[in-house]
Short mmCIF file of C-alpha atoms (C1' of nucleotides) in Angstrom, two decimals:
data_model
loop_
_atom_site.label_atom_id
_atom_site.label_comp_id
_atom_site.label_asym_id
_atom_site.label_seq_id
_atom_site.Cartn_x
_atom_site.Cartn_y
_atom_site.Cartn_z
CA MET D 1348 14.59 30.51 10.82
CA GLU D 1349 14.08 28.28 7.12
CA GLU D 1350 17.63 27.25 7.81
CA GLN D 1351 16.59 25.80 11.88
CA GLN D 1352 13.27 24.19 10.23
CA PHE D 1353 15.36 22.22 7.48
CA GLN D 1354 17.59 21.21 10.81
CA GLN D 1355 14.71 20.30 12.43
CA ASN D 1356 13.55 18.09 9.11
CA ARG D 1357 16.65 16.56 8.85
CA ASN D 1358 16.78 15.47 12.00
CA ASN D 1359 13.71 13.42 12.46
CA SER D 1360 14.23 12.14 8.39
CA ILE D 1361 17.15 10.20 6.76
CA ASP D 1362 20.04 11.88 6.23
CA LEU D 1363 19.46 9.99 2.69
CA GLU D 1364 23.39 11.12 2.06
CA GLU D 1365 24.07 9.43 4.96
CA ASP D 1366 21.82 6.46 5.04
CA LEU D 1367 21.36 6.19 1.51
CA ASP D 1368 23.13 3.09 0.86
CA LYS D 1369 22.19 1.26 3.74
CA ILE D 1370 18.64 1.85 3.53
CA LEU D 1371 19.70 -0.04 -0.34
CA GLN D 1372 20.63 -2.20 1.13
CA PHE D 1373 17.94 -2.56 3.10
CA LEU D 1374 15.51 -2.58 0.70
CA ALA D 1375 17.16 -4.75 -1.86
CA ARG D 1376 17.40 -7.63 1.38
CA GLU D 1377 13.99 -7.10 1.82
CA GLN D 1378 12.60 -6.97 -1.28
CA PRO D 1379 15.72 -6.92 -4.41
CA LEU D 1380 13.47 -5.27 -7.35
CA GLN D 1381 14.30 -7.53 -10.53
CA SER D 1382 13.98 -4.58 -13.02
CA CYS D 1383 15.07 -1.11 -13.53
CA ASN D 1384 15.72 0.96 -16.33
CA PRO D 1385 18.87 2.48 -16.57
CA ALA D 1386 18.27 5.08 -18.47
CA MET D 1387 17.22 7.14 -15.21
CA THR D 1388 18.40 9.64 -13.76
CA THR D 1389 20.27 9.43 -10.43
CA ILE D 1390 16.65 11.17 -9.35
CA GLU D 1391 14.39 8.92 -10.77
CA ALA D 1392 16.23 6.00 -9.53
CA SER D 1393 15.51 7.32 -6.50
CA GLN D 1394 12.26 8.27 -6.44
CA HIS D 1395 12.04 4.36 -8.33
CA TYR D 1396 13.35 2.61 -5.87
CA MET D 1397 11.32 4.88 -3.23
CA MET D 1398 8.34 4.57 -5.01
CA SER D 1399 8.59 0.80 -5.70
CA SER D 1400 10.17 -0.37 -2.67
CA GLY D 1401 7.09 0.79 -0.99
CA CYS D 1402 5.13 -1.92 -3.68
CA LEU D 1403 2.82 0.77 -4.59
CA TRP D 1404 4.80 -0.01 -8.25
CA SER D 1405 6.81 -1.98 -8.55
CA LEU D 1406 5.91 -4.36 -11.77
CA PRO D 1407 8.59 -6.85 -11.79
CA ARG D 1408 9.56 -7.32 -15.61
CA ASP D 1409 10.20 -11.20 -15.43
CA LEU D 1410 8.07 -11.45 -11.79
CA PRO D 1411 5.33 -10.79 -10.67
CA PRO D 1412 4.87 -7.33 -7.81
CA PRO D 1413 4.89 -9.29 -4.34
CA PRO D 1414 1.45 -9.13 -2.79
CA LEU D 1415 2.61 -5.90 -0.89
CA PHE D 1416 -0.50 -3.77 0.25
CA SER D 1417 -2.34 -6.83 0.74
CA LYS D 1418 -4.65 -7.47 3.09
CA SER D 1419 -4.83 -11.07 2.87
CA SER D 1420 -1.55 -11.47 2.08
CA SER D 1421 1.14 -12.52 4.56
CA PRO D 1422 2.91 -9.94 6.89
CA ALA D 1423 6.25 -9.02 4.59
CA LEU D 1424 7.95 -6.15 4.06
CA PRO D 1425 6.79 -3.96 7.06
CA SER D 1426 10.34 -2.96 7.53
CA SER D 1427 11.63 -2.29 3.57
CA ALA D 1428 7.95 -0.44 3.83
CA HIS D 1429 9.58 1.77 6.26
CA ALA D 1430 12.33 2.20 5.27
CA VAL D 1431 10.48 3.51 1.86
CA SER D 1432 8.28 5.70 3.75
CA ALA D 1433 10.79 7.73 5.36
CA LEU D 1434 12.53 7.70 1.45
CA ARG D 1435 9.45 8.81 0.39
CA GLY D 1436 9.52 11.97 2.78
CA GLU D 1437 12.68 12.66 2.06
CA PHE D 1438 11.66 13.26 -1.71
CA LEU D 1439 8.21 13.28 -1.83
CA GLU D 1440 6.30 14.93 0.65
CA PRO D 1441 8.37 18.01 0.76
CA ILE D 1442 7.71 18.17 -2.95
CA VAL D 1443 4.34 17.04 -3.46
CA SER D 1444 1.22 19.07 -2.06
CA ASP D 1445 -2.61 17.77 -2.51
CA LEU D 1446 -2.14 15.07 -4.63
CA SER D 1447 -4.06 11.58 -3.65
CA ALA D 1448 -4.38 8.88 -6.11
CA THR D 1449 -6.07 5.99 -6.30
CA SER D 1450 -3.58 3.83 -8.17
CA ARG D 1451 -4.51 1.05 -10.49
CA THR D 1452 -1.91 -1.04 -12.28
CA GLU D 1453 -1.41 -3.68 -14.44
CA ASP D 1454 1.92 -6.19 -14.51
CA LEU D 1455 3.05 -7.55 -18.09
CA HIS D 1456 1.52 -10.42 -16.92
CA GLN D 1457 -2.03 -8.79 -16.61
CA GLN D 1458 -2.94 -9.57 -13.35
CA GLU D 1459 -4.54 -6.38 -12.15
CA MET D 1460 -3.62 -4.56 -8.79
CA TYR D 1461 -5.75 -2.25 -7.49
CA LEU D 1462 -3.66 -0.53 -4.78
CA ASP D 1463 -5.37 2.02 -2.68
CA TYR D 1464 -2.62 4.63 -3.03
CA PRO D 1465 -3.06 7.68 -0.71
CA ARG D 1466 -0.59 10.53 -1.36
CA SER D 1467 -1.19 12.10 2.06
CA THR D 1468 -2.29 15.75 1.62
CA VAL D 1469 1.07 16.28 3.99
CA THR D 1470 3.35 19.36 2.57
CA PHE D 1471 6.44 19.90 3.86
CA GLN D 1472 5.73 22.31 6.35
CA GLN D 1473 3.04 20.76 7.74
CA MET D 1474 5.30 18.28 8.01
CA LEU D 1475 7.49 19.99 10.16
CA HIS D 1476 4.66 20.39 12.27
CA SER D 1477 3.57 17.56 13.21
CA ALA D 1478 4.16 15.92 16.54
CA GLU D 1479 0.86 15.99 17.52
CA ASN D 1480 -0.93 14.80 14.26
CA GLU D 1481 1.87 11.95 14.91
CA ARG D 1482 1.38 11.07 18.39
CA GLU D 1483 -2.67 11.38 17.38
CA LEU D 1484 -1.99 9.53 14.48
CA LEU D 1485 -0.05 6.34 16.54
CA SER D 1486 -2.27 6.24 19.85
CA HIS D 1487 -4.57 5.25 16.61
CA PHE D 1488 -1.93 2.76 15.55
CA PRO D 1489 -0.73 1.03 18.73
CA GLN D 1490 0.42 -2.36 16.84
CA MET D 1491 2.45 -0.02 14.39
CA GLU D 1492 5.81 -1.58 15.70
CA GLU D 1493 4.12 -5.06 15.61
CA SER D 1494 5.39 -5.11 11.99
CA ASP D 1495 2.97 -5.91 10.37
CA HIS D 1496 2.29 -4.99 7.37
CA ALA D 1497 -1.47 -4.39 6.50
CA ASN D 1498 -1.13 -2.21 9.92
CA GLN D 1499 1.66 -0.15 7.54
CA VAL D 1500 -1.75 0.59 4.78
CA GLU D 1501 -4.17 0.96 7.42
CA PHE D 1502 -1.12 3.67 8.73
CA ILE D 1503 -0.52 5.76 6.03
CA SER D 1504 -3.94 6.13 4.76
CA ALA D 1505 -4.58 7.21 7.76
CA SER D 1506 -1.13 9.29 7.49
CA ALA D 1507 -4.12 11.27 4.89
CA ARG D 1508 -6.76 11.16 6.80
CA PHE D 1509 -5.37 12.98 9.07
CA ASN D 1510 -3.11 14.83 6.98
CA SER D 1511 -0.36 14.03 9.54
CA PRO D 1512 2.74 12.83 8.08
CA GLY D 1513 3.31 9.60 9.00
CA ILE D 1514 5.78 9.59 6.74
CA SER D 1515 8.43 11.83 8.93
CA LEU D 1516 7.23 8.84 11.54
CA ALA D 1517 7.98 5.86 9.61
CA ALA D 1518 11.90 8.00 9.27
CA ASP D 1519 11.91 6.57 12.78
CA LEU D 1520 10.87 3.68 12.94
CA PHE D 1521 13.22 2.54 10.10
CA HIS D 1522 16.26 4.90 12.12
CA ARG D 1523 15.31 2.16 14.58
CA GLU D 1524 14.77 -0.76 13.10
CA ASN D 1525 17.59 -1.16 10.56
CA SER D 1526 20.14 0.87 13.30
CA GLN D 1527 19.23 -2.78 14.81
CA ASN D 1528 19.43 -5.04 11.49
CA GLY D 1529 22.64 -3.49 10.96
CA ALA D 1530 23.45 -2.09 7.20
CA GLY D 1531 23.08 -5.67 5.36
CA SER D 1532 25.47 -7.20 2.33
CA GLY D 1533 24.14 -7.06 -1.04
CA SER D 1534 23.94 -3.63 -3.03
CA LEU D 1535 20.68 -3.13 -4.74
CA LEU D 1536 23.18 -0.91 -7.12
CA THR D 1537 24.93 -3.97 -7.52
CA SER D 1538 21.97 -6.22 -8.68
CA ILE D 1539 21.28 -3.17 -11.15
CA PHE D 1540 24.20 -2.17 -12.66
CA SER D 1541 25.66 -5.68 -12.57
CA GLU D 1542 22.61 -6.40 -14.99
CA PHE D 1543 22.22 -3.27 -17.03
CA HIS D 1544 26.41 -2.45 -16.88
CA PRO D 1545 28.10 -5.54 -16.08
CA GLU D 1546 31.09 -2.76 -16.33
CA ILE D 1547 29.93 -1.15 -13.62
CA GLY D 1548 28.87 -3.65 -11.73
CA SER D 1549 31.15 -6.42 -10.27
CA ALA D 1550 29.34 -9.39 -8.73
CA ILE D 1551 26.06 -10.08 -9.02
CA VAL D 1552 23.82 -9.93 -5.88
CA SER D 1553 21.61 -12.28 -6.37
CA PRO D 1554 18.15 -12.02 -4.50
CA THR D 1555 15.91 -14.20 -2.89
CA THR D 1556 12.58 -13.33 -5.56
CA ASN D 1557 9.13 -13.00 -3.78
CA SER D 1558 6.77 -15.62 -5.78
CA SER D 1559 4.53 -15.44 -3.12
CA PHE D 1560 2.26 -13.34 -5.34
CA SER D 1561 -1.16 -14.00 -4.84
CA SER D 1562 -3.77 -13.04 -7.84
CA SER D 1563 -5.80 -11.55 -4.95
CA VAL D 1564 -4.64 -8.87 -4.71
CA THR D 1565 -7.63 -7.06 -6.25
CA ASP D 1566 -10.40 -8.59 -4.08
CA GLU D 1567 -8.23 -7.74 -1.03
CA ALA D 1568 -7.79 -4.17 -1.89
CA HIS D 1569 -9.29 -1.30 -2.85
CA VAL D 1570 -10.67 -0.66 -5.85
CA ASP D 1571 -11.92 2.18 -7.40
CA GLU D 1572 -14.96 1.62 -8.67
CA GLU D 1573 -14.55 4.61 -11.43
CA CYS D 1574 -10.86 3.84 -12.66
CA SER D 1575 -11.70 0.17 -12.81
CA HIS D 1576 -14.19 0.98 -15.39
CA ILE D 1577 -12.06 3.73 -17.24
CA MET D 1578 -9.84 1.05 -17.16
CA ALA D 1579 -12.43 -1.82 -18.48
CA SER D 1580 -13.67 0.50 -21.40
CA ALA D 1581 -9.09 1.96 -22.16
CA GLY D 1582 -9.15 -2.14 -22.75
CA ALA D 1583 -11.74 -2.82 -24.36
CA THR D 1584 -10.47 -3.83 -27.59
CA GLY D 1585 -7.42 -5.03 -26.37
CA ASN D 1586 -6.48 -7.63 -23.61
CA THR D 1587 -5.68 -5.29 -20.27
CA VAL D 1588 -9.05 -6.57 -18.71
CA ALA D 1589 -8.95 -10.16 -19.40
CA VAL D 1590 -9.90 -12.49 -16.89
CA GLY D 1591 -8.74 -16.76 -16.22
CA SER D 1592 -6.97 -17.96 -18.66
CA LYS D 1593 -7.42 -15.91 -21.80
CA ARG D 1594 -5.15 -13.11 -19.93
CA LYS D 1595 -2.69 -15.55 -19.18
CA ALA D 1596 -2.19 -16.61 -22.64
CA THR D 1597 -2.72 -13.49 -24.42
CA ALA D 1598 0.32 -11.68 -21.93
CA MET D 1599 2.80 -13.94 -22.63
CA ALA D 1600 2.44 -12.30 -26.33
CA SER D 1601 2.19 -8.74 -25.05
CA THR D 1602 5.17 -8.82 -23.29
CA GLU D 1603 7.05 -9.90 -26.06
CA ASP D 1604 5.34 -7.43 -28.48
CA PHE D 1605 6.39 -4.41 -25.12
CA THR D 1606 9.83 -6.05 -25.47
CA ASN D 1607 11.14 -6.72 -28.71
CA THR D 1608 10.18 -5.42 -31.47
CA THR D 1609 7.78 -2.66 -30.70
CA ASN D 1610 8.27 0.07 -30.92
CA GLU D 1611 10.68 0.18 -34.49
CA ASN D 1612 8.29 -2.03 -36.19
CA LYS D 1613 5.16 -0.32 -35.46
CA SER D 1614 6.06 2.72 -35.94
CA GLN D 1615 7.32 1.41 -39.25
CA GLU D 1616 3.68 0.28 -40.00
CA ASP D 1617 1.99 3.20 -39.26
CA LEU D 1618 4.56 5.48 -40.95
CA THR D 1619 3.33 3.69 -44.46
CA ASN D 1620 -0.23 2.94 -43.52
CA THR D 1621 -1.32 6.60 -42.39
CA THR D 1622 0.21 8.24 -45.33
CA HIS D 1623 -2.87 7.63 -47.59
CA GLU D 1624 -5.87 6.03 -47.97
CA LYS D 1625 -7.79 6.89 -44.57
CA LYS D 1626 -10.69 4.75 -46.18
CA SER D 1627 -8.34 2.02 -47.10
CA LYS D 1628 -5.79 0.93 -45.19
CA PRO D 1629 -3.58 -1.95 -46.48
CA ALA D 1630 -4.78 -5.41 -45.83
CA ALA D 1631 -2.18 -6.06 -44.42
CA LYS D 1632 -2.90 -4.18 -41.29
CA LYS D 1633 -6.80 -5.32 -41.99
CA GLY D 1634 -5.85 -9.02 -41.05
CA LYS D 1635 -3.45 -8.03 -38.26
CA LYS D 1636 -4.62 -8.53 -35.05
CA ARG D 1637 -4.08 -5.04 -33.40
CA ILE D 1638 -1.86 -5.92 -29.99
CA ARG D 1639 -2.42 -3.36 -27.73
CA GLU D 1640 0.66 -2.45 -25.49
CA PRO D 1641 0.17 -2.85 -21.11
CA ARG D 1642 -1.57 0.06 -19.75
CA TYR D 1643 -2.15 1.18 -16.85
CA ALA D 1644 -3.98 4.41 -15.15
CA ILE D 1645 -2.81 6.82 -12.51
CA GLN D 1646 -5.43 8.76 -10.76
CA THR D 1647 -5.00 12.08 -9.37
CA ARG D 1648 -6.81 14.72 -7.54
CA SER D 1649 -6.33 17.91 -9.90
CA ASP D 1650 -7.71 21.19 -11.06
CA LYS D 1651 -5.37 20.64 -13.41
CA ASP D 1652 -6.75 18.67 -16.83
CA ILE D 1653 -2.92 18.18 -18.13
CA LEU D 1654 -1.10 17.06 -15.26
CA GLU D 1655 3.06 17.67 -15.91
CA ASP D 1656 4.50 14.44 -15.98
CA GLY D 1657 7.82 15.66 -17.96
CA TYR D 1658 7.14 14.56 -21.40
CA LYS D 1659 5.54 16.30 -23.84
CA TRP D 1660 1.95 15.72 -25.85
CA ARG D 1661 0.38 16.47 -28.81
CA LYS D 1662 -3.67 15.89 -28.44
CA TYR D 1663 -5.10 14.22 -31.35
CA GLY D 1664 -8.01 13.17 -30.97
CA GLN D 1665 -11.56 13.47 -28.51
CA LYS D 1666 -14.20 11.95 -27.47
CA ALA D 1667 -17.56 11.78 -25.77
CA VAL D 1668 -17.45 9.79 -22.51
CA LYS D 1669 -20.53 8.22 -22.02
CA ASN D 1670 -22.05 8.20 -19.48
CA SER D 1671 -20.23 11.50 -18.65
CA PRO D 1672 -19.58 15.15 -18.51
CA HIS D 1673 -16.78 15.09 -19.63
CA PRO D 1674 -14.73 14.52 -22.69
CA ARG D 1675 -11.96 12.24 -23.78
CA SER D 1676 -9.04 13.84 -24.51
CA TYR D 1677 -6.00 11.36 -26.56
CA TYR D 1678 -2.56 12.72 -26.92
CA ARG D 1679 0.55 11.23 -28.01
CA CYS D 1680 3.90 11.53 -26.83
CA THR D 1681 5.60 14.16 -29.17
CA TYR D 1682 8.84 12.42 -29.46
CA ALA D 1683 10.13 11.09 -32.35
CA LYS D 1684 8.98 7.84 -33.74
CA CYS D 1685 8.19 7.54 -29.09
CA LEU D 1686 4.47 5.88 -29.62
CA VAL D 1687 3.41 6.60 -26.09
CA LYS D 1688 0.16 7.45 -25.54
CA LYS D 1689 -1.19 8.69 -22.41
CA MET D 1690 -6.32 9.39 -22.37
CA VAL D 1691 -7.11 12.36 -19.87
CA GLU D 1692 -10.55 12.43 -18.17
CA ARG D 1693 -11.97 14.00 -15.76
CA SER D 1694 -14.04 11.15 -13.61
CA SER D 1695 -17.86 11.50 -14.41
CA LYS D 1696 -18.94 10.87 -10.30
CA ASP D 1697 -15.75 12.72 -8.86
CA PRO D 1698 -15.35 16.30 -11.31
CA GLY D 1699 -11.99 16.88 -9.35
CA LEU D 1700 -10.68 13.46 -10.51
CA VAL D 1701 -8.13 13.10 -12.61
CA VAL D 1702 -7.55 9.76 -14.35
CA THR D 1703 -4.65 9.53 -16.43
CA THR D 1704 -4.37 6.05 -19.20
CA TYR D 1705 -1.00 5.26 -20.36
CA GLU D 1706 -0.47 3.18 -22.94
CA GLY D 1707 3.84 1.69 -24.13
CA VAL D 1708 7.12 3.21 -23.57
CA HIS D 1709 8.55 5.78 -23.71
CA ILE D 1710 12.43 5.40 -25.57
CA HIS D 1711 13.32 8.50 -24.35
CA PRO D 1712 14.16 10.37 -21.05
CA SER D 1713 11.39 12.25 -20.30
CA PRO D 1714 12.47 16.40 -21.48
CA ALA D 1715 12.15 16.71 -18.13
CA ALA D 1716 14.70 14.25 -16.48
CA VAL D 1717 16.94 15.67 -18.47
CA ARG D 1718 17.27 19.11 -17.65
CA ASN D 1719 17.14 18.13 -14.01
CA SER D 1720 20.03 15.80 -14.98
CA ILE D 1721 22.38 18.83 -16.11
CA ASP D 1722 21.52 20.33 -12.48
CA THR D 1723 21.98 16.38 -10.38
CA GLN D 1724 25.58 16.78 -11.73
CA LEU D 1725 26.07 19.77 -10.31
CA ILE D 1726 25.11 18.53 -7.24
CA SER D 1727 27.99 17.01 -5.83
CA ARG D 1728 27.78 14.51 -2.96
CA SER D 1729 24.10 15.31 -2.91
CA MET D 1730 21.46 12.73 -2.54
CA TYR D 1731 20.76 13.11 -5.85
CA SER D 1732 24.01 12.41 -6.48
CA TYR D 1733 24.30 9.41 -4.84
CA PHE D 1734 23.87 7.38 -7.97
CA PRO D 1735 26.19 7.64 -10.53
CA SER D 1736 25.68 10.68 -12.82
CA PRO D 1737 22.42 9.55 -15.48
CA VAL D 1738 23.68 6.92 -17.50
CA LYS D 1739 21.22 6.68 -20.37
CA MET D 1740 20.18 3.38 -22.04
CA PHE D 1741 17.70 3.53 -24.79
CA ASN D 1742 14.87 1.70 -25.31
CA ALA D 1743 15.41 -0.26 -21.54
CA PRO D 1744 11.90 -0.71 -20.22
CA ARG D 1745 9.70 2.20 -18.09
CA SER D 1746 8.56 1.40 -15.26
CA ASN D 1747 4.85 2.01 -14.32
CA LEU D 1748 6.12 4.17 -11.65
CA GLU D 1749 8.21 5.68 -13.37
CA LEU D 1750 5.90 7.85 -14.87
CA ALA D 1751 3.51 7.73 -11.65
CA ALA D 1752 7.39 9.53 -10.08
CA HIS D 1753 6.66 12.11 -12.91
CA MET D 1754 3.98 12.73 -12.47
CA ILE D 1755 4.01 13.19 -8.63
CA LYS D 1756 7.28 15.45 -9.87
CA GLY D 1757 5.23 17.50 -12.38
CA GLN D 1758 3.72 19.72 -9.09
CA GLN D 1759 7.57 20.99 -8.89
CA HIS D 1760 9.07 23.55 -11.13
CA HIS D 1761 12.45 22.37 -10.79
CA ILE D 1762 14.90 20.42 -9.31
CA PRO D 1763 15.32 21.53 -5.96
CA GLN D 1764 18.65 22.00 -5.12
CA LEU D 1765 19.72 19.60 -2.07
CA ASP D 1766 22.85 20.58 -0.36
CA ARG D 1767 21.36 24.69 0.09
CA GLY D 1768 18.54 26.60 0.11
CA LEU D 1769 16.28 23.36 0.60
CA LEU D 1770 13.42 25.17 1.59
CA GLU D 1771 12.82 28.48 -1.27
CA ASP D 1772 13.53 25.40 -3.60
CA ILE D 1773 11.03 22.96 -2.66
CA LEU D 1774 8.32 25.31 -1.44
CA PRO D 1775 5.89 26.95 -3.62
CA SER D 1776 6.14 30.52 -2.56
CA GLY D 1777 2.83 30.69 -1.54
CA ILE D 1778 3.85 28.79 2.13
CA ARG D 1779 6.76 29.93 2.89
CA MET D 1780 8.03 31.37 5.78
"C1'" DC E 480 5.38 29.09 -40.32
"C1'" DG E 481 6.22 26.23 -37.44
"C1'" DT E 482 3.59 23.66 -33.84
"C1'" DG E 483 -0.44 22.58 -31.62
"C1'" DT E 484 -5.41 22.09 -30.76
"C1'" DT E 485 -10.55 21.37 -32.69
"C1'" DT E 486 -13.29 18.15 -34.57
"C1'" DG E 487 -16.13 15.19 -37.94
"C1'" DA E 488 -15.65 10.82 -40.02
"C1'" DC E 489 -14.05 7.10 -40.49
"C1'" DC E 490 -11.86 2.18 -39.19
"C1'" DA E 491 -12.21 -2.66 -35.89
"C1'" DG E 492 -12.95 -4.87 -32.38
"C1'" DC E 493 -17.08 -6.40 -30.17
"C1'" DG E 494 -21.71 -8.40 -28.61
"C1'" DC E 495 -26.11 -9.57 -29.96
"C1'" DG B 85 -25.03 -8.40 -40.06
"C1'" DC B 86 -25.53 -4.98 -37.56
"C1'" DG B 87 -25.18 -1.81 -34.81
"C1'" DC B 88 -22.36 0.81 -30.74
"C1'" DT B 89 -17.80 2.06 -29.62
"C1'" DG B 90 -13.80 3.73 -28.67
"C1'" DG B 91 -9.87 4.90 -30.41
"C1'" DT B 92 -7.59 7.46 -34.63
"C1'" DC B 93 -6.65 10.84 -38.48
"C1'" DA B 94 -6.24 14.61 -40.91
"C1'" DA B 95 -7.67 18.90 -42.71
"C1'" DA B 96 -8.61 23.19 -41.15
"C1'" DC B 97 -8.41 26.01 -37.94
"C1'" DA B 98 -5.06 28.85 -33.67
"C1'" DC B 99 -1.53 31.02 -31.81
"C1'" DG B 100 2.44 32.79 -30.97
#
DNA sequence: CGTGTTTGACCAGCGC
DNA sequence: GCGCTGGTCAAACACG
């Protein structure tokens, strides 16, 4: 029974083992990624590609994010969106259930980007029995095959509303599309490793950059007011929500701080400052204007206040939030010298929503990722081992999307074994058949 | 005893 | 300058 469904699902999805290379080439051609974190494990990398190529979270360090998921933008990359949905269907949907998120992110250029990211509530089980829903869904989007990106946005959104997996449908679309296009020439992996590991990557594929970013993304995309409010308050003492030219100016400083000196310098500073004399801080610190790390919020629906995101946190404060019955909790990463912080609070308007605001960049892989990497290495030739076995490079930038992936991954308790027993591993015991 | 949480005090930034 | 507010500190406490 399970084996049957497993096969059925496989048939309805991209076979990553066979197709991933093609997919990545496809994505590289369509939407080259400018950043990738070499500290990622293979799993993280997979999710990175999956999510970033969906342009939901991709925040390249050196380039503004492409204007995807903005209805005002010219139709762009519908095919990669399909491909990504396919990947997402393969990687995430079986794992994630009942997770909806309206996500707001900011790139290092401080251009705000609001993303309506209604994670579908599709479970793996539902995905297996969704043909009817898909047909119904399709009937509402007769133009889906016209490569209209706005349609894709609507489609995914509607997928959630219909409680139907547009994901596997998108996989089919991608299959058709990809079979027509054939494999591309650029390898995303090659370019990535050329950048971070020249000894691995050979020829650098110079991808064309998408420079058509429009700052009007915010206006067009759906903005969750609550999240916006929280982010605004979160950045009240920093620059993160500044608008206009001032934002531009401060963005550069922020970027520099972020990429170069942040962690070590600040940790030293913190160590010396916090040992004694809380009341009279050293003049050096007093005179310095605090530079905030970039922040970004992830909004999820959950009963639990604390969502597992793969890292260990220590709570260091809690404050009552103005006009909200729910307090805000402050957490700090417990890893030595890692200065990443996060704030967690519930939406005042919708108590079911948990808004987690992250600040900073981890200087270490997540404990969960380390654990997973052990499993990863054991799964030869599985889709998780497509990428070279976990490559670590500390201090590499960690993307926002990766944290989102972590958060989503947190819904699973352990790494699924792909080679066999997929269902047993990825389905919560409650919905197994 | 080590680790993590609670909680009141304190500080810095901002707006008026 | 002053008050408000978000953010942080660190002693006290809880827990395994």
